[in-house]
CSV table of C-alpha atoms and ligand atoms in Angstrom, one decimal:
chain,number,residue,atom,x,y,z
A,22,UNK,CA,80.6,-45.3,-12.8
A,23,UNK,CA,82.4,-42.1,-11.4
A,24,UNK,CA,82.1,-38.9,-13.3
A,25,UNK,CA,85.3,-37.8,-14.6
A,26,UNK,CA,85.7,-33.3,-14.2
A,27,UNK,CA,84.9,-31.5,-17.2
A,28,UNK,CA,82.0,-34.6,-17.6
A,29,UNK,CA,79.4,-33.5,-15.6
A,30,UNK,CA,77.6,-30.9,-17.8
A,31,UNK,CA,73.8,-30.6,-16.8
A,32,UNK,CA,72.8,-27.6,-19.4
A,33,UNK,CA,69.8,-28.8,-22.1
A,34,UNK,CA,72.2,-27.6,-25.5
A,35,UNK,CA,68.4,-26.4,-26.9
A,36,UNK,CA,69.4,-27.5,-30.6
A,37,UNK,CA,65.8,-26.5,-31.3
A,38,UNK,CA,65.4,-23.5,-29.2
A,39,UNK,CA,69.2,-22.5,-30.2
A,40,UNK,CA,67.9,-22.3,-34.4
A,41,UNK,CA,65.1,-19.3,-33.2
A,42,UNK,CA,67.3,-15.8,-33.6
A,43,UNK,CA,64.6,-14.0,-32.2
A,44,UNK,CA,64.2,-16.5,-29.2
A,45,UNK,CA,68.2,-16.2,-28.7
A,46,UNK,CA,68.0,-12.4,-29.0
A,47,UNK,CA,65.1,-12.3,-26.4
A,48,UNK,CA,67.1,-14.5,-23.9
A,49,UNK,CA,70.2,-12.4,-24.3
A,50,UNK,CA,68.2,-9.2,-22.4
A,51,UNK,CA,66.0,-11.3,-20.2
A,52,UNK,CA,66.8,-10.6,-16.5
A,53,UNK,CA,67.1,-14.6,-15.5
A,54,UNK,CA,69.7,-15.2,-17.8
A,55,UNK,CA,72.7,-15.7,-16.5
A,56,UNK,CA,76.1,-15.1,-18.9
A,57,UNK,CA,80.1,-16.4,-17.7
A,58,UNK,CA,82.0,-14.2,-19.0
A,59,UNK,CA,85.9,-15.6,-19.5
A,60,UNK,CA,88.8,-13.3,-20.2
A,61,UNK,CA,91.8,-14.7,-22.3
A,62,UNK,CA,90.4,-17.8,-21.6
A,63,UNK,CA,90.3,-17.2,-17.6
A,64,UNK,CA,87.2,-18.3,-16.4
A,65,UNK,CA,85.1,-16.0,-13.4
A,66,UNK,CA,85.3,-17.1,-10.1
A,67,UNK,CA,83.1,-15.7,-7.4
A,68,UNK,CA,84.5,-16.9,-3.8
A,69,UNK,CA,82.0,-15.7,-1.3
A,70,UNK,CA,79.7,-16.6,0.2
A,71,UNK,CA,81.2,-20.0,-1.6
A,72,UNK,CA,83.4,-20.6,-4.5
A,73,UNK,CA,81.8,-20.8,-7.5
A,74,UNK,CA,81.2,-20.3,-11.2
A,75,UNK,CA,81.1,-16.2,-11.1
A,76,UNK,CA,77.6,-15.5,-13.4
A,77,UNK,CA,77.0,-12.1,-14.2
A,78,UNK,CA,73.6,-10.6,-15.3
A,79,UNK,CA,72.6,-9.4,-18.9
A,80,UNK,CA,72.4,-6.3,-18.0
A,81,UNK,CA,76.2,-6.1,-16.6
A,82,UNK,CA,76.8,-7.7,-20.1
A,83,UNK,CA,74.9,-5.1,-21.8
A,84,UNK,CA,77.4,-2.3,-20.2
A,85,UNK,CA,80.5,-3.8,-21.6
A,86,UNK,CA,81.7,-2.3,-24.7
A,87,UNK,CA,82.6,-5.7,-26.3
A,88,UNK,CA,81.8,-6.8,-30.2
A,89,UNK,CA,81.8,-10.3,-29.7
A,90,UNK,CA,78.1,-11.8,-29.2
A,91,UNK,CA,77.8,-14.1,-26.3
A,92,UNK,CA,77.8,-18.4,-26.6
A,93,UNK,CA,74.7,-19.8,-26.0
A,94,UNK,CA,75.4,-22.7,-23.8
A,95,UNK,CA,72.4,-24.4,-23.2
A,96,UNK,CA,69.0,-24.3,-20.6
A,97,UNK,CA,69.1,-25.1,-17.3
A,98,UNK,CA,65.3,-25.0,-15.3
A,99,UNK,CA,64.4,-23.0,-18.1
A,100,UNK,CA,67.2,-20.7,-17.6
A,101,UNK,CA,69.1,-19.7,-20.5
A,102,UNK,CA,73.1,-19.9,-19.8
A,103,UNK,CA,75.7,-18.1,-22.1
A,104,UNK,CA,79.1,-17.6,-21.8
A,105,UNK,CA,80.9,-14.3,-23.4
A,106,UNK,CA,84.4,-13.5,-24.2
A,107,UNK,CA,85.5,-10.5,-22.4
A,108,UNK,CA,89.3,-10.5,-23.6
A,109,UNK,CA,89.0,-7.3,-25.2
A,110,UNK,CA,88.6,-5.4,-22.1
A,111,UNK,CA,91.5,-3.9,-20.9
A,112,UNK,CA,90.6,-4.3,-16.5
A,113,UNK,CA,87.7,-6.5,-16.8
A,114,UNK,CA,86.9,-7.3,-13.1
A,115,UNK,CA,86.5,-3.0,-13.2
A,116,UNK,CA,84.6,-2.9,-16.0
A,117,UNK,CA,82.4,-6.0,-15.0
A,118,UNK,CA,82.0,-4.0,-11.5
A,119,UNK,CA,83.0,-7.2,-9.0
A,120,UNK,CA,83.3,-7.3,-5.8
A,121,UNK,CA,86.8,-7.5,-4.7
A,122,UNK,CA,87.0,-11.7,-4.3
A,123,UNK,CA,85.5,-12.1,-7.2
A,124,UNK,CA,88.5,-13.1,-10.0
A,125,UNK,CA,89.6,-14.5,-13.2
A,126,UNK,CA,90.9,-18.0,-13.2
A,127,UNK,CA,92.4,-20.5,-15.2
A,128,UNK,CA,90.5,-23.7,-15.8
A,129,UNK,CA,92.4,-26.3,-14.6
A,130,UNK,CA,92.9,-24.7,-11.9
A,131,UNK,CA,89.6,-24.1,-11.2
A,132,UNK,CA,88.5,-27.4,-11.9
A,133,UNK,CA,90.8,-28.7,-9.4
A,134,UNK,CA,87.8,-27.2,-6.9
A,135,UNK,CA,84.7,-26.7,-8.7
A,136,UNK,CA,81.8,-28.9,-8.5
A,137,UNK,CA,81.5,-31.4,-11.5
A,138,UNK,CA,78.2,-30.3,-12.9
A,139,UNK,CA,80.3,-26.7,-13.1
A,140,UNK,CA,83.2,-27.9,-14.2
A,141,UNK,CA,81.4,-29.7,-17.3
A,142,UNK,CA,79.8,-25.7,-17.6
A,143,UNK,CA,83.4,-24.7,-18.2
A,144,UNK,CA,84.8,-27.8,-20.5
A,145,UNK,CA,81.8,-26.3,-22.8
A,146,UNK,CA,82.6,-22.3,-22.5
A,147,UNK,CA,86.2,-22.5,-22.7
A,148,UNK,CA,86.3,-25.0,-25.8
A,149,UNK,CA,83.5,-23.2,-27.7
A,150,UNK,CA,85.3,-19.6,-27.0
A,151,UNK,CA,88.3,-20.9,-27.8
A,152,UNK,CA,87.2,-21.9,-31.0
A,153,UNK,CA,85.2,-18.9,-31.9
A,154,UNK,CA,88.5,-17.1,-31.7
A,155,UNK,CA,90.3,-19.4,-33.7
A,156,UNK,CA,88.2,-19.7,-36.1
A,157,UNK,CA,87.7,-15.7,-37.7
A,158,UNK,CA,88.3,-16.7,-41.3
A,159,UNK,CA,86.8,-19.3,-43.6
A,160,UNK,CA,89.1,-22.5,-43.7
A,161,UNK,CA,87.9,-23.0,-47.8
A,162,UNK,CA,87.8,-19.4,-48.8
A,163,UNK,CA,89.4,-17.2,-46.5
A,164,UNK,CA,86.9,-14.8,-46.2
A,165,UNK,CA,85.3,-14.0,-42.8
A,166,UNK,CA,83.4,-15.9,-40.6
A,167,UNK,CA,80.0,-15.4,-38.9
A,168,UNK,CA,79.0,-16.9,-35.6
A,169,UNK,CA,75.5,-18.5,-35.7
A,170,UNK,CA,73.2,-20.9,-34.2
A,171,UNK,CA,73.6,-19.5,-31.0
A,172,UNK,CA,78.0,-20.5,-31.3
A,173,UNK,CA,77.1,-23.9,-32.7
A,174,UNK,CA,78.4,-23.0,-36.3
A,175,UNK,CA,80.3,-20.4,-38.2
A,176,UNK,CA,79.2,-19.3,-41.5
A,177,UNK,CA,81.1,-17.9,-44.7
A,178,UNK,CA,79.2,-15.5,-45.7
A,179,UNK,CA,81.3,-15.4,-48.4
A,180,UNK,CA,80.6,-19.0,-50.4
A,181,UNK,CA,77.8,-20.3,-47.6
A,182,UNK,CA,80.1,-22.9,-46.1
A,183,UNK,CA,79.4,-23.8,-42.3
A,184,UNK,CA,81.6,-24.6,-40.3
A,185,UNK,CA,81.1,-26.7,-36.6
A,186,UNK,CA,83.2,-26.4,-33.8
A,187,UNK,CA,85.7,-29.3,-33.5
A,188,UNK,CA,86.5,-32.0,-30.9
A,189,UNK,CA,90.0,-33.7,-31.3
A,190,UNK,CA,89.7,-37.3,-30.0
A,191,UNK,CA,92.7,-38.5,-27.9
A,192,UNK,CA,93.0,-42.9,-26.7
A,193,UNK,CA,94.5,-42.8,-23.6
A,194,UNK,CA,95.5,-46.4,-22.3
A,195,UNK,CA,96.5,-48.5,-19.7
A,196,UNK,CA,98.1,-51.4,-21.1
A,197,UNK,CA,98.4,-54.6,-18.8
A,198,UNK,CA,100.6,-57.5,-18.4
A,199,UNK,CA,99.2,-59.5,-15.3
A,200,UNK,CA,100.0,-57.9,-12.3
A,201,UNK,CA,101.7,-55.2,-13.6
A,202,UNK,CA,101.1,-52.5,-16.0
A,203,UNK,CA,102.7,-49.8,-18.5
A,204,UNK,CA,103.4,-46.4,-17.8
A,205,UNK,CA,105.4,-43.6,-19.2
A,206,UNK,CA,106.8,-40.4,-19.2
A,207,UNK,CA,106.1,-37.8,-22.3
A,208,UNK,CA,108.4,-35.1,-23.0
A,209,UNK,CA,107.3,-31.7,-21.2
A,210,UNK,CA,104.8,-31.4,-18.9
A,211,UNK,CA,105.3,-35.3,-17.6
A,212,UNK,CA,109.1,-35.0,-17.7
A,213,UNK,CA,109.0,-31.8,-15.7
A,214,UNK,CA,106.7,-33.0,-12.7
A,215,UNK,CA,108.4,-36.6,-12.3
A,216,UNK,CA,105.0,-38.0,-12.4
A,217,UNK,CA,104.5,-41.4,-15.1
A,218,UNK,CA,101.1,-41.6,-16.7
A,219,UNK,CA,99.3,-44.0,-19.3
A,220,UNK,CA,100.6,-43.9,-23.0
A,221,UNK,CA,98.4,-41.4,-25.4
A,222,UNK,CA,98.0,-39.9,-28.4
A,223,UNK,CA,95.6,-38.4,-30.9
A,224,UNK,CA,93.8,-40.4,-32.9
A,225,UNK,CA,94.6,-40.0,-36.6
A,226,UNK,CA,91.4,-39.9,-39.5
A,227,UNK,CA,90.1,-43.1,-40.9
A,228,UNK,CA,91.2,-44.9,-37.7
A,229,UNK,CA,89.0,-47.1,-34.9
A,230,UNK,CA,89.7,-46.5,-31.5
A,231,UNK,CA,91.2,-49.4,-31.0
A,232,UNK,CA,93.1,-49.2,-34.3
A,233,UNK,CA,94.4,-45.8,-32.3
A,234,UNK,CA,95.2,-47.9,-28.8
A,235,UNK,CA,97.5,-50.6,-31.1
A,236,UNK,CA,99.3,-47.9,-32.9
A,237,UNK,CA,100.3,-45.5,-29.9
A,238,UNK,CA,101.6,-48.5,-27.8
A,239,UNK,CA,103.5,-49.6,-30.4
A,240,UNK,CA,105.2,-46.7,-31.3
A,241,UNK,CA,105.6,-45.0,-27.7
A,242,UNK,CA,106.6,-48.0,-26.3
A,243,UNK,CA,107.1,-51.1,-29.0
A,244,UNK,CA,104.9,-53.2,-27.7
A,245,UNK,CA,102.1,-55.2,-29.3
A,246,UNK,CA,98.6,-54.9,-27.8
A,247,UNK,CA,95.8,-57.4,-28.1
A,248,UNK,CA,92.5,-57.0,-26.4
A,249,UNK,CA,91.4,-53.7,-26.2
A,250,UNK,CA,88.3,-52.5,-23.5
A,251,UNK,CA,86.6,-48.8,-23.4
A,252,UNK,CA,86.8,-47.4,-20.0
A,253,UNK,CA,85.5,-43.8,-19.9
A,254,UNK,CA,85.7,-40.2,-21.6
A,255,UNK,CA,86.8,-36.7,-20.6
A,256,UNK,CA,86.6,-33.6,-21.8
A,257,UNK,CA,89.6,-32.0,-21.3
A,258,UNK,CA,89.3,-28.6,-23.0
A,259,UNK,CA,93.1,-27.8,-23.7
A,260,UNK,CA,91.7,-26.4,-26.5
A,261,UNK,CA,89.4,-29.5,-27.6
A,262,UNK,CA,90.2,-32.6,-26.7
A,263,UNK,CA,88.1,-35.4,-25.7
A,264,UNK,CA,90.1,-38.4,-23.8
A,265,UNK,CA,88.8,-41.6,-24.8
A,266,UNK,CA,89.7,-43.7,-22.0
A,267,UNK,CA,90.5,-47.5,-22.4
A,268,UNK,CA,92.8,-50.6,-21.1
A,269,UNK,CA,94.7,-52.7,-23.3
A,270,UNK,CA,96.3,-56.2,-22.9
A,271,UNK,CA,99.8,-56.5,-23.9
A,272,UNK,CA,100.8,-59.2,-26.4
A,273,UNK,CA,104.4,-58.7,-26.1
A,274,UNK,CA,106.6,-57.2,-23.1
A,275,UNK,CA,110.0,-56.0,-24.3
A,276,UNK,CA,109.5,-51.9,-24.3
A,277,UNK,CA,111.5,-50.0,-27.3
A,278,UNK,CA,110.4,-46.6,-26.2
A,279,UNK,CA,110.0,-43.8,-28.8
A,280,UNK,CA,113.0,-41.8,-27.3
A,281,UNK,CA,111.6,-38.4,-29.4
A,282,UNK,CA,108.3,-38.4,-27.3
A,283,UNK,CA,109.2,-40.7,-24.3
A,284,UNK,CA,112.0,-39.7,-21.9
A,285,UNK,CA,110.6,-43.1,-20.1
A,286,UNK,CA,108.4,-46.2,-20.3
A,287,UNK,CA,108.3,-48.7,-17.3
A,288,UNK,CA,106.5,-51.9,-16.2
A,289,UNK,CA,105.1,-51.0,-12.9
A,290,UNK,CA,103.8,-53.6,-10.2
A,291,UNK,CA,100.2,-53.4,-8.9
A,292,UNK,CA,101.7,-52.9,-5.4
A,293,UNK,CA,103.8,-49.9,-6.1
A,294,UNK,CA,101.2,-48.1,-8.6
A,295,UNK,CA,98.8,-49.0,-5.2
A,296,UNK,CA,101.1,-47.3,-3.6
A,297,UNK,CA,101.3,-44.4,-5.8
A,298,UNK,CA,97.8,-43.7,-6.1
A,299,UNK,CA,97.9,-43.2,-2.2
A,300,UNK,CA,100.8,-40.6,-2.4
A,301,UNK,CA,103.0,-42.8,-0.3
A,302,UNK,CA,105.1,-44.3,-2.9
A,303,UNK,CA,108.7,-43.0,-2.1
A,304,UNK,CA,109.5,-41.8,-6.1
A,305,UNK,CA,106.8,-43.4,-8.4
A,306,UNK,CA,104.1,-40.4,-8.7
A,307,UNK,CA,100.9,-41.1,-10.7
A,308,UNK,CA,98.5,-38.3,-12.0
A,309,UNK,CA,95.8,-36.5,-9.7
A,310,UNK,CA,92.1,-37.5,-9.8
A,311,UNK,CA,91.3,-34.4,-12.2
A,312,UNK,CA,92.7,-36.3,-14.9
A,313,UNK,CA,91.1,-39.8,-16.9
A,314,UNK,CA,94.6,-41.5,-17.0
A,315,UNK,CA,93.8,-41.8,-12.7
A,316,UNK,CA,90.9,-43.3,-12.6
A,317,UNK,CA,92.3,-45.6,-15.9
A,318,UNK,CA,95.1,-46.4,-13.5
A,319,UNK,CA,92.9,-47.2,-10.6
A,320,UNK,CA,90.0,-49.6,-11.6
A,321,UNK,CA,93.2,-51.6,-13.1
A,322,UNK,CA,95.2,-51.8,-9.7
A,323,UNK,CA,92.1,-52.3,-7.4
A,324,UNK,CA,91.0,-54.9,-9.8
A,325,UNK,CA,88.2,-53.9,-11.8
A,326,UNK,CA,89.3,-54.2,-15.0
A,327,UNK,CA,88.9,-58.0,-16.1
A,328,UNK,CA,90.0,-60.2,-19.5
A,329,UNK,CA,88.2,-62.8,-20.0
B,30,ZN,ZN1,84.2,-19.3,-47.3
């Protein structure tokens, strides 16, 4: 099994270590600790002498005049990892004192070259910083929030509730009919580029994942799925999503596409999606590798996905 970007995540979360205040406190000022800091939701980028994941020190950290307190992220060889929003500096790279390659950048584009063990680093410090900002004020009494557990929870101080960061899920699927399978084009981003990708949509509360799968085919495309097979997941932090990857065997064939979502939905033979997926197809243009709905695309054209 390949490892999807954003997937790869090797940091230890340290639920134990992470309930210790003092140990948290400690780890914040000790010299190995190594903090990301992210502006506006830009991640740090260091480019020489390779391009990486820029970490800074805590004493760099320390300098900033910055209210937020940093994310603890996890443990890594014993090292403790944070990441810190810097957004309210006004020239953070100045502040932060970097070297001039060092720069701010935004996470997908960054994960289009990071390794996958960082990129994972980044689903986690982007989605969890995201949140924190999101989530000032208490969603049951209004009052202000508290970060605690190291960024794991937010607390009313107000009436006590906690509150955890969330994770939207998301079925993506690839729906097939033989030797050919279903692909479509959403309004926006899709639309825009040309490309066609599998159908997708949120999952909605009190609802299996396959319960999700037959509902989205049907109303993005009108057709009726039977069989449906988990695949793989991504993180995709844009803010929280996680992709639950799966393939789905059509029951029915006749598309009614949802025309408010859809501006397209297509049979497509194995031969030209082949095709596509090598960049030599002469229109039909299939999403890059960074994203699940690829890979969902490829182990069904080079035959790996099997009904029995
Ligand atoms: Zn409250």
């Amino acid at each position: 099994m390949h490892l999807h970007v954003f997937a790869g995540n090797p940091l230890d979360r340290g639920d134990v270590y992470r309930r210790d205040q003092t140990w948290l406190e400690a780890q914040a000022i000790n010299s190995r600790s190594r903090f990301l800091p992210l502006w506006q939701l830009n991640v740090l980028i260091q480019a020489e002498p390779e391009t990486r994941l820029g970490w800074v020190s805590p004493a760099a950290i320390a300098r900033l005049d910055i209210a937020v307190p940093p994310v603890f992220l996890g443990l890594l060889e014993d090292v403790a990892h944070f990441a810190t929003d810097v957004s309210q500096l006004g020239d953070p790279r100045h502040e932060l004192n970097l070297e001039e390659s060092w720069r701010f950048e935004e996470a997908r584009t960054a994960a289009t070259y990071l390794s996958p063990t960082e990129t994972g680093i980044l689903a986690q410090s982007k989605a969890q910083l995201d949140w924190h900002r999101r989530h000032q004020f208490c969603s049951v009494c209004g009052q202000p929030t508290v970060l605690g557990r190291g960024g794991h929870i937010r607390k009313c101080m107000a009436c006590k509730v906690e509150h955890f960061p969330r994770t939207d899920p998301v079925a993506i699927m690839v729906v097939t009919d033989g030797d050919r399978c279903l692909l479509g084009q959403s309004r926006g981003r899709l639309a825009r580029t040309g490309a066609y990708s599998a159908l997708a949509g949120f999952m909605d509360q009190g609802e299996s994942i396959e319960a999700a799968v037959r509902r989205e085919v049907k109303e993005e495309a009108g057709i009726e799925v039977g069989q449906v097979r988990y695949h793989s997941s991504q993180p995709w932090p844009f803010p929280s999503s996680l992709m639950i990857g799966c393939h789905a065997r059509a029951l029915t064939t006749d598309i009614h596409k949802d025309d408010a979502e859809m501006t397209d939905v297509q049979w497509f033979d194995r031969a030209d999606v082949l095709a596509a997926l090598r960049g030599d197809h002469p229109h039909l243009r299939v999403p890059a590798p960074i994203a699940i709905a690829h890979h969902l695309i490829k182990a069904w054209a080079e035959g790996d996905v099997r009904w029995d």
